[in-house]
Amino acid sequence: MFNTCACCICSSSFFGSTQYFGDSLADTGNRLHLSQNKTHLPHFAVRPYGETFFHHPTCRFSDGRLVIDFIAESLELPLVPPYLGGKEENFKQGVNFAVGGATALDYAYLLEKGVRPGNNVSLGTQMGWFKEMLSALCKFPSECKEFLQKSLILVGEIGGNDFNYGFLGNSTKEEVESYVPAVINTISSAIQVLQKEL
């Protein structure tokens, strides 16, 4: 979600921070912090991940940068830390709520449909983290509003895993297609909540 007109995006001085929501296509380390196995690193935390730009693994699901990294660089903004394991003092410059394997729909909803997601992080979970971050950063609603009006907020890629987990769990095509309206409504509702914060 771009919170302003396209012409303003050209100006790097317009945005003071970035906020990201999504799945593995935007995750910069949250999934690692949720990892159950602390003795064996997940595949995205070892080489070849990260080797083409950072020259070491960064917990991105990529061998280099993600689209969100290119956006931040083009706006002359810093690459943002993951929310989990990040430091509040750095969140003024932006924060990443995206988690590899995240779904748009809540875990309980998918379980009711017979789908077992790879983790229990949904867009709703990320929105909860966002609200926690605002509570920590801002003393007054006006302060939050001012902060967010200078933020680039991106929602997406999210929703694909809802379908992937369905197919991996042997749901029929028709069953998986039945999630489409709920996925769209969930993403739309999250964007509307974010717009109200502005």
Short mmCIF file of C-alpha atoms in Angstrom, two decimals:
data_model
loop_
_atom_site.label_atom_id
_atom_site.label_comp_id
_atom_site.label_asym_id
_atom_site.label_seq_id
_atom_site.Cartn_x
_atom_site.Cartn_y
_atom_site.Cartn_z
CA MET A 1 0.00 0.00 0.00
CA PHE A 2 1.47 3.31 -1.01
CA ASN A 3 0.13 5.98 1.30
CA THR A 4 0.59 8.78 -1.17
CA CYS A 5 0.54 9.61 -4.86
CA ALA A 6 2.99 8.02 -7.28
CA CYS A 7 4.70 11.35 -7.98
CA CYS A 8 5.79 11.63 -4.34
CA ILE A 9 7.49 8.23 -4.49
CA CYS A 10 10.22 9.77 -6.60
CA SER A 11 11.26 11.96 -3.69
CA SER A 12 13.50 10.09 -1.26
CA SER A 13 13.03 12.84 1.31
CA PHE A 14 9.27 12.23 1.51
CA PHE A 15 9.52 8.96 3.46
CA GLY A 16 11.20 8.69 6.83
CA SER A 17 10.58 4.98 7.36
CA THR A 18 9.21 1.82 5.82
CA GLN A 19 6.86 -0.82 7.23
CA TYR A 20 6.55 -4.20 5.52
CA PHE A 21 3.98 -6.98 5.84
CA GLY A 22 4.15 -10.27 3.95
CA ASP A 23 5.64 -13.73 3.63
CA SER A 24 9.02 -15.15 2.57
CA LEU A 25 9.27 -12.76 -0.37
CA ALA A 26 9.72 -9.93 2.16
CA ASP A 27 11.01 -11.67 5.33
CA THR A 28 14.36 -10.32 6.56
CA GLY A 29 14.71 -12.55 9.61
CA ASN A 30 11.45 -12.99 11.51
CA ARG A 31 11.11 -16.64 10.52
CA LEU A 32 14.50 -17.44 12.07
CA HIS A 33 13.35 -15.98 15.39
CA LEU A 34 10.31 -18.27 15.27
CA SER A 35 12.38 -21.36 14.47
CA GLN A 36 11.71 -24.20 16.90
CA ASN A 37 15.04 -25.93 16.36
CA LYS A 38 17.74 -23.76 17.92
CA THR A 39 20.55 -26.29 17.31
CA HIS A 40 20.08 -26.71 13.55
CA LEU A 41 19.82 -23.59 11.40
CA PRO A 42 17.03 -23.55 8.80
CA HIS A 43 18.01 -23.69 5.13
CA PHE A 44 17.55 -19.93 4.60
CA ALA A 45 20.06 -19.12 7.38
CA VAL A 46 23.03 -20.82 5.67
CA ARG A 47 24.83 -20.48 2.34
CA PRO A 48 24.04 -19.98 -0.51
CA TYR A 49 21.43 -17.62 0.94
CA GLY A 50 22.78 -14.07 1.04
CA GLU A 51 25.99 -14.75 -0.86
CA THR A 52 25.51 -12.49 -3.91
CA PHE A 53 25.10 -9.18 -2.08
CA PHE A 54 25.65 -9.46 1.66
CA HIS A 55 28.27 -12.24 1.29
CA HIS A 56 26.74 -14.09 4.25
CA PRO A 57 23.30 -15.43 5.13
CA THR A 58 20.87 -12.74 6.31
CA CYS A 59 17.80 -14.95 6.81
CA ARG A 60 16.26 -13.64 3.60
CA PHE A 61 14.75 -16.28 1.35
CA SER A 62 17.15 -15.16 -1.39
CA ASP A 63 20.80 -15.34 -2.34
CA GLY A 64 20.86 -11.55 -2.19
CA ARG A 65 18.41 -8.71 -1.77
CA LEU A 66 14.62 -8.79 -1.83
CA VAL A 67 12.32 -6.44 -3.73
CA ILE A 68 11.75 -4.51 -0.49
CA ASP A 69 15.52 -3.96 -0.22
CA PHE A 70 15.62 -2.43 -3.70
CA ILE A 71 12.67 -0.18 -2.85
CA ALA A 72 14.37 1.03 0.34
CA GLU A 73 17.66 1.63 -1.49
CA SER A 74 15.95 3.56 -4.29
CA LEU A 75 14.35 5.82 -1.67
CA GLU A 76 17.68 6.15 0.16
CA LEU A 77 16.22 4.49 3.24
CA PRO A 78 18.00 1.91 5.39
CA LEU A 79 17.26 -1.79 5.08
CA VAL A 80 14.88 -2.46 7.92
CA PRO A 81 15.29 -4.98 10.72
CA PRO A 82 12.86 -7.80 11.39
CA TYR A 83 10.34 -7.04 14.12
CA LEU A 84 11.27 -10.15 16.09
CA GLY A 85 14.73 -9.69 17.50
CA GLY A 86 14.85 -6.07 16.41
CA LYS A 87 15.48 -3.12 18.71
CA GLU A 88 12.75 -0.57 19.33
CA GLU A 89 15.13 2.35 18.87
CA ASN A 90 15.72 1.21 15.26
CA PHE A 91 12.00 0.93 14.47
CA LYS A 92 11.72 4.69 13.86
CA GLN A 93 13.53 4.04 10.57
CA GLY A 94 11.20 1.17 9.75
CA VAL A 95 10.45 -2.40 10.59
CA ASN A 96 9.65 -5.61 8.80
CA PHE A 97 6.76 -7.76 10.03
CA ALA A 98 6.90 -10.28 7.14
CA VAL A 99 7.46 -13.95 8.00
CA GLY A 100 8.41 -16.77 5.67
CA GLY A 101 5.45 -19.14 5.42
CA ALA A 102 2.94 -16.58 6.71
CA THR A 103 -0.65 -16.76 5.56
CA ALA A 104 -3.29 -14.12 5.04
CA LEU A 105 -5.89 -16.19 6.88
CA ASP A 106 -5.63 -16.98 10.57
CA TYR A 107 -4.25 -20.33 11.68
CA ALA A 108 -7.55 -21.38 13.32
CA TYR A 109 -9.51 -20.65 10.13
CA LEU A 110 -7.18 -22.81 8.04
CA LEU A 111 -7.24 -25.63 10.60
CA GLU A 112 -11.05 -25.64 10.39
CA LYS A 113 -10.66 -26.18 6.65
CA GLY A 114 -8.32 -29.12 7.28
CA VAL A 115 -5.22 -27.15 6.28
CA ARG A 116 -2.04 -27.25 8.41
CA PRO A 117 0.06 -24.12 7.85
CA GLY A 118 3.83 -24.32 8.30
CA ASN A 119 3.61 -21.76 11.13
CA ASN A 120 0.89 -19.89 12.96
CA VAL A 121 1.79 -16.40 11.74
CA SER A 122 -0.91 -14.71 9.71
CA LEU A 123 -1.44 -11.19 8.44
CA GLY A 124 -3.52 -10.67 11.59
CA THR A 125 -0.50 -11.60 13.72
CA GLN A 126 1.63 -9.10 11.81
CA MET A 127 -1.02 -6.41 12.30
CA GLY A 128 -0.90 -7.15 16.04
CA TRP A 129 2.88 -6.67 16.03
CA PHE A 130 2.38 -3.41 14.13
CA LYS A 131 0.03 -2.12 16.84
CA GLU A 132 2.51 -3.18 19.55
CA MET A 133 5.25 -1.29 17.73
CA LEU A 134 3.13 1.86 17.53
CA SER A 135 2.36 1.64 21.26
CA ALA A 136 6.09 1.44 21.98
CA LEU A 137 7.08 4.26 19.61
CA CYS A 138 4.32 6.80 20.16
CA LYS A 139 3.02 8.39 23.34
CA PHE A 140 0.05 10.06 21.67
CA PRO A 141 -2.17 9.18 18.66
CA SER A 142 -1.09 12.41 16.94
CA GLU A 143 2.54 11.31 17.22
CA CYS A 144 1.71 7.96 15.58
CA LYS A 145 -0.24 9.68 12.83
CA GLU A 146 2.68 12.00 12.05
CA PHE A 147 5.11 9.04 12.03
CA LEU A 148 2.90 6.96 9.72
CA GLN A 149 2.21 9.80 7.30
CA LYS A 150 5.93 9.83 6.56
CA SER A 151 6.11 6.02 6.24
CA LEU A 152 6.00 3.86 3.16
CA ILE A 153 3.77 0.92 4.07
CA LEU A 154 3.87 -2.17 1.85
CA VAL A 155 1.41 -5.05 2.20
CA GLY A 156 2.25 -8.01 0.04
CA GLU A 157 3.11 -10.63 -1.11
CA ILE A 158 0.82 -12.53 1.20
CA GLY A 159 -1.95 -15.02 0.59
CA GLY A 160 -0.10 -17.46 -1.65
CA ASN A 161 0.78 -19.75 1.23
CA ASP A 162 -2.91 -20.14 2.11
CA PHE A 163 -3.30 -21.91 -1.22
CA ASN A 164 0.07 -23.70 -1.12
CA TYR A 165 -0.68 -25.29 2.25
CA GLY A 166 -4.10 -26.36 0.97
CA PHE A 167 -2.62 -28.13 -2.03
CA LEU A 168 0.20 -29.66 0.04
CA GLY A 169 -2.45 -30.97 2.44
CA ASN A 170 -4.28 -32.69 -0.42
CA SER A 171 -7.22 -30.28 -0.55
CA THR A 172 -9.09 -30.34 -3.83
CA LYS A 173 -8.82 -27.49 -6.31
CA GLU A 174 -12.39 -26.50 -5.47
CA GLU A 175 -11.63 -26.46 -1.73
CA VAL A 176 -8.58 -24.26 -2.26
CA GLU A 177 -10.51 -21.94 -4.58
CA SER A 178 -13.10 -21.49 -1.84
CA TYR A 179 -10.47 -19.60 0.24
CA VAL A 180 -10.08 -16.87 -2.38
CA PRO A 181 -12.83 -14.51 -1.10
CA ALA A 182 -11.62 -14.86 2.51
CA VAL A 183 -8.00 -14.17 1.51
CA ILE A 184 -9.00 -11.08 -0.48
CA ASN A 185 -11.24 -9.81 2.34
CA THR A 186 -8.51 -10.34 4.94
CA ILE A 187 -5.91 -8.42 2.94
CA SER A 188 -8.40 -5.65 2.08
CA SER A 189 -9.42 -5.31 5.73
CA ALA A 190 -5.79 -5.04 6.84
CA ILE A 191 -5.15 -2.30 4.28
CA GLN A 192 -8.24 -0.42 5.45
CA VAL A 193 -7.04 -0.62 9.07
CA LEU A 194 -3.65 0.76 8.01
CA GLN A 195 -5.28 3.57 6.03
CA LYS A 196 -7.30 4.59 9.10
CA GLU A 197 -4.04 4.88 11.06
CA LEU A 198 -2.87 7.50 8.55
#
